Amino acid sequence: MGECFDCAECQESLYGQKYTLKDSKPHCLKCFERLFCSNCEACQKLIDCTSKDLSYNDRHWHAECFVCTACSRALAARPFANKDDNPMCVECYSDRYSSECHACLKPIRPGCKKMEHKGNSWHEDCFACNSCLQPIGTSSFLVKDGKNYCLPCFEKHFSKQCVQCKKPIMTEGVSYLDRPWHKECFVCCTCEQQLAGQRFTSRDDSTFCLDCFCSIFFQKCANCDSPVGSLKSSNYICFEQRQWHVDCFTCTRCSESLVGKGFLTCKDDILCSECSQTA
C-alpha cells in the first residue's frame, strides 16, 4: 500500500491538491490560511497563500497595500520610516518630522548620520569647523559665539598664550598683572611650587611663594636664623642692627623672655639683669 499524504490538520488527502508546508508538515491551503495567515493592516482582508506577505513589527500587509500613509507611494521596494505605527516614505517623513540641519537648514532624513550638540542637529558633513571647514566628526571641538571650531583653529584664532611656556591656554589659566599663564606654569621662581590659590608676591617680574621671598629678602633672626619681619608676621624686635622674633628675644643664658624688660649685651649675647651680674 502507498504511504498516506494527508493534511496535518484536517487529514484530507492532498493528492492532486495544492498544499504548503509548516514546520515540515503539509497543510491544505484552507487549513494553512485559517491557522497561519494574517489579515492585512490596510484592507483587513486575509493575506492568502498566493499573496506576498510584508511584515513589520508583527504587523502584516499585502505588498500592494504597503504604502506611505501620507502620499500613498508603494513602500515594498524602498526605504521607509514609521511614525505612530504608520509607515511613511522617507521623503514624507523627513518633510514632516525630521530634524533640520543647523547649517544647511535642510531636513536630516532617516538613515543619515546625525550629529547633535546642545539641542542642535547637523548632517555629518555639515558639522564642520567654522574656520577650516573640515568635518569635525567625533573629534574634540570648542564653541565661540555660537560657532564650532576644531581645536587647532580655536587655538590659532582665540587662545591666549602662556607667558611661561608660550603654548595656548585651553583649560585652566591664571592671570596676573594682565598676563596669562597655565595654572601649572604659574609657579614660584625658586622652589617651583604652584602659586594659584595661595598668597604670593613678586619682585623684578619674578613671582615667589611667601616662604621663598622671606628666606631670600628678609633678615634672619639672631637667635633661630629664620627670617623675621616676614609677610606672614610683622612682629619682631630690632636692636643694634640685629633682629629677633618676639619669642626668640630671650636671655642667652637662662632663656628668660626679655620682651618689655631690661637687658644688657655682652659681645653677641643678650642677658637679663640677673645673668649680666655674673657675666
PDB file of C-alpha atoms in Angstrom:
ATOM      1  CA  MET A   1       0.000   0.000   0.000  1.00  0.00           C
ATOM      2  CA  GLY A   2       1.199   3.528  -0.753  1.00  0.00           C
ATOM      3  CA  GLU A   3       2.039   5.971   2.034  1.00  0.00           C
ATOM      4  CA  CYS A   4      -0.774   8.380   3.029  1.00  0.00           C
ATOM      5  CA  PHE A   5      -0.264  12.060   2.137  1.00  0.00           C
ATOM      6  CA  ASP A   6      -2.864  13.944   4.182  1.00  0.00           C
ATOM      7  CA  CYS A   7      -3.252  17.457   5.604  1.00  0.00           C
ATOM      8  CA  ALA A   8      -1.708  17.562   9.068  1.00  0.00           C
ATOM      9  CA  GLU A   9      -4.746  19.489  10.381  1.00  0.00           C
ATOM     10  CA  CYS A  10      -7.907  18.128   8.715  1.00  0.00           C
ATOM     11  CA  GLN A  11      -6.411  14.828   7.454  1.00  0.00           C
ATOM     12  CA  GLU A  12      -7.891  15.262   3.983  1.00  0.00           C
ATOM     13  CA  SER A  13      -5.837  13.730   1.218  1.00  0.00           C
ATOM     14  CA  LEU A  14      -3.517  16.167  -0.522  1.00  0.00           C
ATOM     15  CA  TYR A  15      -3.029  14.044  -3.666  1.00  0.00           C
ATOM     16  CA  GLY A  16      -3.765  16.239  -6.659  1.00  0.00           C
ATOM     17  CA  GLN A  17      -4.264  19.366  -4.465  1.00  0.00           C
ATOM     18  CA  LYS A  18      -2.198  22.431  -3.740  1.00  0.00           C
ATOM     19  CA  TYR A  19      -0.638  22.450  -0.287  1.00  0.00           C
ATOM     20  CA  THR A  20       2.046  24.207   1.740  1.00  0.00           C
ATOM     21  CA  LEU A  21       4.458  23.146   4.465  1.00  0.00           C
ATOM     22  CA  LYS A  22       4.627  24.463   8.020  1.00  0.00           C
ATOM     23  CA  ASP A  23       7.321  23.037  10.310  1.00  0.00           C
ATOM     24  CA  SER A  24       7.864  20.298   7.709  1.00  0.00           C
ATOM     25  CA  LYS A  25       4.202  19.282   7.926  1.00  0.00           C
ATOM     26  CA  PRO A  26       1.903  19.538   4.887  1.00  0.00           C
ATOM     27  CA  HIS A  27      -1.291  21.594   5.151  1.00  0.00           C
ATOM     28  CA  CYS A  28      -4.080  22.146   2.699  1.00  0.00           C
ATOM     29  CA  LEU A  29      -4.452  25.783   1.702  1.00  0.00           C
ATOM     30  CA  LYS A  30      -7.687  26.250   3.620  1.00  0.00           C
ATOM     31  CA  CYS A  31      -6.191  24.991   6.910  1.00  0.00           C
ATOM     32  CA  PHE A  32      -2.944  26.882   6.407  1.00  0.00           C
ATOM     33  CA  GLU A  33      -4.756  30.178   5.818  1.00  0.00           C
ATOM     34  CA  ARG A  34      -7.036  29.634   8.827  1.00  0.00           C
ATOM     35  CA  LEU A  35      -4.164  28.757  11.147  1.00  0.00           C
ATOM     36  CA  PHE A  36      -1.211  30.781   9.981  1.00  0.00           C
ATOM     37  CA  CYS A  37      -2.156  33.596   7.608  1.00  0.00           C
ATOM     38  CA  SER A  38      -2.722  37.177   8.868  1.00  0.00           C
ATOM     39  CA  ASN A  39      -5.113  39.911   7.923  1.00  0.00           C
ATOM     40  CA  CYS A  40      -3.738  42.948   6.115  1.00  0.00           C
ATOM     41  CA  GLU A  41      -3.356  46.074   8.309  1.00  0.00           C
ATOM     42  CA  ALA A  42      -4.605  48.261   5.473  1.00  0.00           C
ATOM     43  CA  CYS A  43      -7.542  46.440   3.856  1.00  0.00           C
ATOM     44  CA  GLN A  44      -8.235  43.986   6.710  1.00  0.00           C
ATOM     45  CA  LYS A  45      -8.538  41.132   4.208  1.00  0.00           C
ATOM     46  CA  LEU A  46      -6.741  37.837   4.575  1.00  0.00           C
ATOM     47  CA  ILE A  47      -3.264  37.609   3.096  1.00  0.00           C
ATOM     48  CA  ASP A  48      -3.725  34.209   1.444  1.00  0.00           C
ATOM     49  CA  CYS A  49      -1.100  31.737   0.328  1.00  0.00           C
ATOM     50  CA  THR A  50      -0.961  33.176  -3.153  1.00  0.00           C
ATOM     51  CA  SER A  51      -0.242  36.744  -1.955  1.00  0.00           C
ATOM     52  CA  LYS A  52       3.039  38.244  -0.821  1.00  0.00           C
ATOM     53  CA  ASP A  53       3.023  38.975   2.916  1.00  0.00           C
ATOM     54  CA  LEU A  54       5.056  42.018   4.067  1.00  0.00           C
ATOM     55  CA  SER A  55       5.553  42.235   7.833  1.00  0.00           C
ATOM     56  CA  TYR A  56       6.953  44.907  10.140  1.00  0.00           C
ATOM     57  CA  ASN A  57       6.785  44.982  13.949  1.00  0.00           C
ATOM     58  CA  ASP A  58       4.438  41.944  13.975  1.00  0.00           C
ATOM     59  CA  ARG A  59       2.063  43.694  11.593  1.00  0.00           C
ATOM     60  CA  HIS A  60       1.255  42.423   8.082  1.00  0.00           C
ATOM     61  CA  TRP A  61       0.301  43.924   4.721  1.00  0.00           C
ATOM     62  CA  HIS A  62      -0.399  42.799   1.172  1.00  0.00           C
ATOM     63  CA  ALA A  63       2.502  44.016  -0.960  1.00  0.00           C
ATOM     64  CA  GLU A  64       0.146  46.330  -2.864  1.00  0.00           C
ATOM     65  CA  CYS A  65      -1.315  47.680   0.417  1.00  0.00           C
ATOM     66  CA  PHE A  66       2.026  48.550   1.996  1.00  0.00           C
ATOM     67  CA  VAL A  67       2.084  52.231   1.003  1.00  0.00           C
ATOM     68  CA  CYS A  68       3.032  55.576   2.539  1.00  0.00           C
ATOM     69  CA  THR A  69       0.190  56.846   4.697  1.00  0.00           C
ATOM     70  CA  ALA A  70       0.906  60.395   3.515  1.00  0.00           C
ATOM     71  CA  CYS A  71       1.392  60.137  -0.266  1.00  0.00           C
ATOM     72  CA  SER A  72       0.321  56.504  -0.976  1.00  0.00           C
ATOM     73  CA  ARG A  73       3.651  55.724  -2.633  1.00  0.00           C
ATOM     74  CA  ALA A  74       4.410  51.986  -2.670  1.00  0.00           C
ATOM     75  CA  LEU A  75       6.949  51.044   0.023  1.00  0.00           C
ATOM     76  CA  ALA A  76       7.550  47.381  -0.829  1.00  0.00           C
ATOM     77  CA  ALA A  77      10.895  48.009  -2.508  1.00  0.00           C
ATOM     78  CA  ARG A  78      12.042  51.304  -0.957  1.00  0.00           C
ATOM     79  CA  PRO A  79      13.260  52.608   2.431  1.00  0.00           C
ATOM     80  CA  PHE A  80      10.560  53.776   4.815  1.00  0.00           C
ATOM     81  CA  ALA A  81      10.104  55.188   8.310  1.00  0.00           C
ATOM     82  CA  ASN A  82       7.495  54.610  10.993  1.00  0.00           C
ATOM     83  CA  LYS A  83       5.544  57.306  12.827  1.00  0.00           C
ATOM     84  CA  ASP A  84       2.862  56.356  15.371  1.00  0.00           C
ATOM     85  CA  ASP A  85       2.625  52.889  13.757  1.00  0.00           C
ATOM     86  CA  ASN A  86       2.049  54.436  10.331  1.00  0.00           C
ATOM     87  CA  PRO A  87       4.585  53.585   7.589  1.00  0.00           C
ATOM     88  CA  MET A  88       5.811  56.587   5.612  1.00  0.00           C
ATOM     89  CA  CYS A  89       8.218  57.057   2.743  1.00  0.00           C
ATOM     90  CA  VAL A  90      11.499  58.737   3.717  1.00  0.00           C
ATOM     91  CA  GLU A  91      10.627  61.932   1.856  1.00  0.00           C
ATOM     92  CA  CYS A  92       7.277  62.459   3.602  1.00  0.00           C
ATOM     93  CA  TYR A  93       8.726  61.561   6.998  1.00  0.00           C
ATOM     94  CA  SER A  94      11.606  63.999   6.527  1.00  0.00           C
ATOM     95  CA  ASP A  95       9.330  66.826   5.438  1.00  0.00           C
ATOM     96  CA  ARG A  96       7.082  66.399   8.469  1.00  0.00           C
ATOM     97  CA  TYR A  97       9.194  65.074  11.340  1.00  0.00           C
ATOM     98  CA  SER A  98      12.948  65.058  10.683  1.00  0.00           C
ATOM     99  CA  SER A  99      15.322  67.442  12.442  1.00  0.00           C
ATOM    100  CA  GLU A 100      16.539  70.419  10.447  1.00  0.00           C
ATOM    101  CA  CYS A 101      20.277  70.738   9.915  1.00  0.00           C
ATOM    102  CA  HIS A 102      21.598  73.731  11.853  1.00  0.00           C
ATOM    103  CA  ALA A 103      23.988  74.552   8.993  1.00  0.00           C
ATOM    104  CA  CYS A 104      22.214  73.937   5.663  1.00  0.00           C
ATOM    105  CA  LEU A 105      18.648  74.132   7.092  1.00  0.00           C
ATOM    106  CA  LYS A 106      17.623  71.005   5.135  1.00  0.00           C
ATOM    107  CA  PRO A 107      15.934  68.018   6.837  1.00  0.00           C
ATOM    108  CA  ILE A 108      18.113  65.201   8.128  1.00  0.00           C
ATOM    109  CA  ARG A 109      16.498  62.175   6.520  1.00  0.00           C
ATOM    110  CA  PRO A 110      16.109  58.823   8.289  1.00  0.00           C
ATOM    111  CA  GLY A 111      19.168  56.641   7.746  1.00  0.00           C
ATOM    112  CA  CYS A 112      21.533  59.626   7.538  1.00  0.00           C
ATOM    113  CA  LYS A 113      24.100  60.043  10.301  1.00  0.00           C
ATOM    114  CA  LYS A 114      23.092  62.903  12.565  1.00  0.00           C
ATOM    115  CA  MET A 115      25.421  64.943  14.806  1.00  0.00           C
ATOM    116  CA  GLU A 116      23.891  66.646  17.859  1.00  0.00           C
ATOM    117  CA  HIS A 117      25.171  69.220  20.347  1.00  0.00           C
ATOM    118  CA  LYS A 118      23.203  71.276  22.885  1.00  0.00           C
ATOM    119  CA  GLY A 119      19.850  70.809  21.165  1.00  0.00           C
ATOM    120  CA  ASN A 120      21.067  71.434  17.605  1.00  0.00           C
ATOM    121  CA  SER A 121      21.429  68.840  14.844  1.00  0.00           C
ATOM    122  CA  TRP A 122      23.667  68.641  11.768  1.00  0.00           C
ATOM    123  CA  HIS A 123      24.261  66.377   8.788  1.00  0.00           C
ATOM    124  CA  GLU A 124      27.602  64.632   9.327  1.00  0.00           C
ATOM    125  CA  ASP A 125      29.250  66.637   6.517  1.00  0.00           C
ATOM    126  CA  CYS A 126      27.693  69.906   7.717  1.00  0.00           C
ATOM    127  CA  PHE A 127      29.090  69.538  11.253  1.00  0.00           C
ATOM    128  CA  ALA A 128      32.334  71.275  10.354  1.00  0.00           C
ATOM    129  CA  CYS A 129      34.850  73.762  11.730  1.00  0.00           C
ATOM    130  CA  ASN A 130      33.750  77.335  11.034  1.00  0.00           C
ATOM    131  CA  SER A 131      37.322  78.270  10.094  1.00  0.00           C
ATOM    132  CA  CYS A 132      38.920  75.429   8.085  1.00  0.00           C
ATOM    133  CA  LEU A 133      35.545  73.917   7.061  1.00  0.00           C
ATOM    134  CA  GLN A 134      36.783  70.377   7.756  1.00  0.00           C
ATOM    135  CA  PRO A 135      34.161  67.963   9.210  1.00  0.00           C
ATOM    136  CA  ILE A 136      34.581  67.641  12.982  1.00  0.00           C
ATOM    137  CA  GLY A 137      33.035  64.178  13.324  1.00  0.00           C
ATOM    138  CA  THR A 138      33.719  62.753  16.776  1.00  0.00           C
ATOM    139  CA  SER A 139      36.861  64.874  17.363  1.00  0.00           C
ATOM    140  CA  SER A 140      37.041  67.418  20.177  1.00  0.00           C
ATOM    141  CA  PHE A 141      35.860  70.929  19.374  1.00  0.00           C
ATOM    142  CA  LEU A 142      35.081  74.238  21.069  1.00  0.00           C
ATOM    143  CA  VAL A 143      32.288  76.771  20.566  1.00  0.00           C
ATOM    144  CA  LYS A 144      32.854  80.515  20.181  1.00  0.00           C
ATOM    145  CA  ASP A 145      29.952  82.932  19.614  1.00  0.00           C
ATOM    146  CA  GLY A 146      27.703  80.025  18.639  1.00  0.00           C
ATOM    147  CA  LYS A 147      30.142  78.667  16.030  1.00  0.00           C
ATOM    148  CA  ASN A 148      32.060  75.382  16.182  1.00  0.00           C
ATOM    149  CA  TYR A 149      35.843  75.221  15.821  1.00  0.00           C
ATOM    150  CA  CYS A 150      38.278  72.308  15.740  1.00  0.00           C
ATOM    151  CA  LEU A 151      40.963  72.597  18.422  1.00  0.00           C
ATOM    152  CA  PRO A 152      43.821  73.716  16.104  1.00  0.00           C
ATOM    153  CA  CYS A 153      41.713  76.537  14.640  1.00  0.00           C
ATOM    154  CA  PHE A 154      40.420  77.608  18.052  1.00  0.00           C
ATOM    155  CA  GLU A 155      43.979  77.753  19.390  1.00  0.00           C
ATOM    156  CA  LYS A 156      45.093  79.727  16.343  1.00  0.00           C
ATOM    157  CA  HIS A 157      42.340  82.354  16.494  1.00  0.00           C
ATOM    158  CA  PHE A 158      41.222  82.687  20.109  1.00  0.00           C
ATOM    159  CA  SER A 159      43.511  81.104  22.725  1.00  0.00           C
ATOM    160  CA  LYS A 160      45.769  83.222  24.907  1.00  0.00           C
ATOM    161  CA  GLN A 161      49.417  82.235  25.002  1.00  0.00           C
ATOM    162  CA  CYS A 162      51.063  81.314  28.294  1.00  0.00           C
ATOM    163  CA  VAL A 163      53.771  83.818  29.329  1.00  0.00           C
ATOM    164  CA  GLN A 164      55.961  80.976  30.574  1.00  0.00           C
ATOM    165  CA  CYS A 165      55.761  78.130  28.023  1.00  0.00           C
ATOM    166  CA  LYS A 166      54.389  80.151  25.054  1.00  0.00           C
ATOM    167  CA  LYS A 167      51.730  77.487  24.370  1.00  0.00           C
ATOM    168  CA  PRO A 168      47.960  78.157  24.050  1.00  0.00           C
ATOM    169  CA  ILE A 169      45.905  78.111  27.260  1.00  0.00           C
ATOM    170  CA  MET A 170      42.998  75.746  26.536  1.00  0.00           C
ATOM    171  CA  THR A 171      41.784  74.820  30.036  1.00  0.00           C
ATOM    172  CA  GLU A 172      42.658  76.313  33.423  1.00  0.00           C
ATOM    173  CA  GLY A 173      44.606  79.545  33.330  1.00  0.00           C
ATOM    174  CA  VAL A 174      45.843  82.216  35.720  1.00  0.00           C
ATOM    175  CA  SER A 175      46.018  85.951  35.058  1.00  0.00           C
ATOM    176  CA  TYR A 176      48.456  88.185  36.952  1.00  0.00           C
ATOM    177  CA  LEU A 177      49.323  91.757  36.031  1.00  0.00           C
ATOM    178  CA  ASP A 178      47.189  91.278  32.890  1.00  0.00           C
ATOM    179  CA  ARG A 179      49.402  88.444  31.698  1.00  0.00           C
ATOM    180  CA  PRO A 180      48.177  84.824  31.239  1.00  0.00           C
ATOM    181  CA  TRP A 181      49.763  81.595  32.494  1.00  0.00           C
ATOM    182  CA  HIS A 182      48.772  77.959  32.537  1.00  0.00           C
ATOM    183  CA  LYS A 183      47.902  77.054  36.108  1.00  0.00           C
ATOM    184  CA  GLU A 184      50.801  74.599  36.201  1.00  0.00           C
ATOM    185  CA  CYS A 185      53.209  77.227  34.773  1.00  0.00           C
ATOM    186  CA  PHE A 186      52.435  79.897  37.359  1.00  0.00           C
ATOM    187  CA  VAL A 187      54.993  78.837  39.973  1.00  0.00           C
ATOM    188  CA  CYS A 188      57.483  80.229  42.453  1.00  0.00           C
ATOM    189  CA  CYS A 189      60.695  81.023  40.582  1.00  0.00           C
ATOM    190  CA  THR A 190      62.737  79.472  43.390  1.00  0.00           C
ATOM    191  CA  CYS A 191      61.008  76.291  44.603  1.00  0.00           C
ATOM    192  CA  GLU A 192      58.645  75.899  41.582  1.00  0.00           C
ATOM    193  CA  GLN A 193      55.625  75.417  43.846  1.00  0.00           C
ATOM    194  CA  GLN A 194      52.327  76.262  42.085  1.00  0.00           C
ATOM    195  CA  LEU A 195      51.073  79.662  43.258  1.00  0.00           C
ATOM    196  CA  ALA A 196      47.442  79.525  42.086  1.00  0.00           C
ATOM    197  CA  GLY A 197      45.093  79.642  45.062  1.00  0.00           C
ATOM    198  CA  GLN A 198      47.688  80.760  47.625  1.00  0.00           C
ATOM    199  CA  ARG A 199      49.332  84.002  48.727  1.00  0.00           C
ATOM    200  CA  PHE A 200      52.412  85.044  46.791  1.00  0.00           C
ATOM    201  CA  THR A 201      54.394  88.140  45.900  1.00  0.00           C
ATOM    202  CA  SER A 202      56.702  89.315  43.149  1.00  0.00           C
ATOM    203  CA  ARG A 203      59.921  91.209  42.703  1.00  0.00           C
ATOM    204  CA  ASP A 204      61.619  92.305  39.489  1.00  0.00           C
ATOM    205  CA  ASP A 205      58.972  90.452  37.397  1.00  0.00           C
ATOM    206  CA  SER A 206      59.659  87.202  39.260  1.00  0.00           C
ATOM    207  CA  THR A 207      56.987  85.506  41.384  1.00  0.00           C
ATOM    208  CA  PHE A 208      57.748  83.978  44.794  1.00  0.00           C
ATOM    209  CA  CYS A 209      55.846  81.982  47.375  1.00  0.00           C
ATOM    210  CA  LEU A 210      55.950  83.765  50.746  1.00  0.00           C
ATOM    211  CA  ASP A 211      58.413  81.303  52.275  1.00  0.00           C
ATOM    212  CA  CYS A 212      60.977  81.738  49.494  1.00  0.00           C
ATOM    213  CA  PHE A 213      60.544  85.506  49.350  1.00  0.00           C
ATOM    214  CA  CYS A 214      61.104  85.862  53.081  1.00  0.00           C
ATOM    215  CA  SER A 215      64.038  83.474  53.060  1.00  0.00           C
ATOM    216  CA  ILE A 216      65.771  85.405  50.273  1.00  0.00           C
ATOM    217  CA  PHE A 217      64.962  89.042  51.033  1.00  0.00           C
ATOM    218  CA  PHE A 218      64.290  89.302  54.792  1.00  0.00           C
ATOM    219  CA  GLN A 219      66.913  89.466  57.566  1.00  0.00           C
ATOM    220  CA  LYS A 220      67.411  86.415  59.769  1.00  0.00           C
ATOM    221  CA  CYS A 221      66.592  86.138  63.439  1.00  0.00           C
ATOM    222  CA  ALA A 222      69.777  86.454  65.527  1.00  0.00           C
ATOM    223  CA  ASN A 223      68.573  83.502  67.603  1.00  0.00           C
ATOM    224  CA  CYS A 224      66.947  80.910  65.270  1.00  0.00           C
ATOM    225  CA  ASP A 225      68.305  82.162  61.924  1.00  0.00           C
ATOM    226  CA  SER A 226      64.815  82.158  60.345  1.00  0.00           C
ATOM    227  CA  PRO A 227      63.505  85.252  58.521  1.00  0.00           C
ATOM    228  CA  VAL A 228      61.953  87.941  60.683  1.00  0.00           C
ATOM    229  CA  GLY A 229      59.557  90.698  59.746  1.00  0.00           C
ATOM    230  CA  SER A 230      58.066  88.390  57.089  1.00  0.00           C
ATOM    231  CA  LEU A 231      54.920  88.934  55.065  1.00  0.00           C
ATOM    232  CA  LYS A 232      53.195  86.414  57.323  1.00  0.00           C
ATOM    233  CA  SER A 233      54.013  88.289  60.553  1.00  0.00           C
ATOM    234  CA  SER A 234      55.418  91.757  61.272  1.00  0.00           C
ATOM    235  CA  ASN A 235      56.145  91.174  64.994  1.00  0.00           C
ATOM    236  CA  TYR A 236      59.864  91.333  65.664  1.00  0.00           C
ATOM    237  CA  ILE A 237      62.420  93.163  67.815  1.00  0.00           C
ATOM    238  CA  CYS A 238      65.331  95.162  66.424  1.00  0.00           C
ATOM    239  CA  PHE A 239      68.419  96.206  68.362  1.00  0.00           C
ATOM    240  CA  GLU A 240      71.841  97.350  67.103  1.00  0.00           C
ATOM    241  CA  GLN A 241      71.215  96.157  63.539  1.00  0.00           C
ATOM    242  CA  ARG A 242      70.140  92.732  64.798  1.00  0.00           C
ATOM    243  CA  GLN A 243      66.605  91.359  64.745  1.00  0.00           C
ATOM    244  CA  TRP A 244      64.728  88.707  66.722  1.00  0.00           C
ATOM    245  CA  HIS A 245      61.349  87.067  66.611  1.00  0.00           C
ATOM    246  CA  VAL A 246      59.392  88.105  69.691  1.00  0.00           C
ATOM    247  CA  ASP A 247      59.539  84.541  71.024  1.00  0.00           C
ATOM    248  CA  CYS A 248      63.264  84.329  70.265  1.00  0.00           C
ATOM    249  CA  PHE A 249      64.207  87.501  72.187  1.00  0.00           C
ATOM    250  CA  THR A 250      65.383  85.674  75.326  1.00  0.00           C
ATOM    251  CA  CYS A 251      68.357  85.693  77.651  1.00  0.00           C
ATOM    252  CA  THR A 252      71.239  83.770  76.109  1.00  0.00           C
ATOM    253  CA  ARG A 253      71.966  82.024  79.426  1.00  0.00           C
ATOM    254  CA  CYS A 254      68.654  81.393  81.194  1.00  0.00           C
ATOM    255  CA  SER A 255      66.317  81.678  78.198  1.00  0.00           C
ATOM    256  CA  GLU A 256      64.004  84.047  80.081  1.00  0.00           C
ATOM    257  CA  SER A 257      61.980  86.294  77.759  1.00  0.00           C
ATOM    258  CA  LEU A 258      63.377  89.798  77.585  1.00  0.00           C
ATOM    259  CA  VAL A 259      60.355  91.383  75.922  1.00  0.00           C
ATOM    260  CA  GLY A 260      59.477  94.511  77.870  1.00  0.00           C
ATOM    261  CA  LYS A 261      62.382  94.006  80.297  1.00  0.00           C
ATOM    262  CA  GLY A 262      65.797  95.491  80.742  1.00  0.00           C
ATOM    263  CA  PHE A 263      68.787  93.652  79.291  1.00  0.00           C
ATOM    264  CA  LEU A 264      72.473  94.038  78.645  1.00  0.00           C
ATOM    265  CA  THR A 265      74.688  92.842  75.809  1.00  0.00           C
ATOM    266  CA  CYS A 266      77.932  91.004  76.121  1.00  0.00           C
ATOM    267  CA  LYS A 267      79.558  90.640  72.721  1.00  0.00           C
ATOM    268  CA  ASP A 268      76.902  88.727  70.719  1.00  0.00           C
ATOM    269  CA  ASP A 269      74.938  87.665  73.825  1.00  0.00           C
ATOM    270  CA  ILE A 270      71.914  89.414  75.281  1.00  0.00           C
ATOM    271  CA  LEU A 271      71.496  88.895  79.022  1.00  0.00           C
ATOM    272  CA  CYS A 272      68.808  89.548  81.552  1.00  0.00           C
ATOM    273  CA  SER A 273      69.716  91.744  84.522  1.00  0.00           C
ATOM    274  CA  GLU A 274      70.462  88.806  86.828  1.00  0.00           C
ATOM    275  CA  CYS A 275      72.646  86.954  84.341  1.00  0.00           C
ATOM    276  CA  SER A 276      74.533  90.112  83.426  1.00  0.00           C
ATOM    277  CA  GLN A 277      75.716  90.448  87.032  1.00  0.00           C
ATOM    278  CA  THR A 278      77.571  87.126  86.800  1.00  0.00           C
ATOM    279  CA  ALA A 279      78.974  87.775  83.363  1.00  0.00           C
TER     280      ALA A 279
END
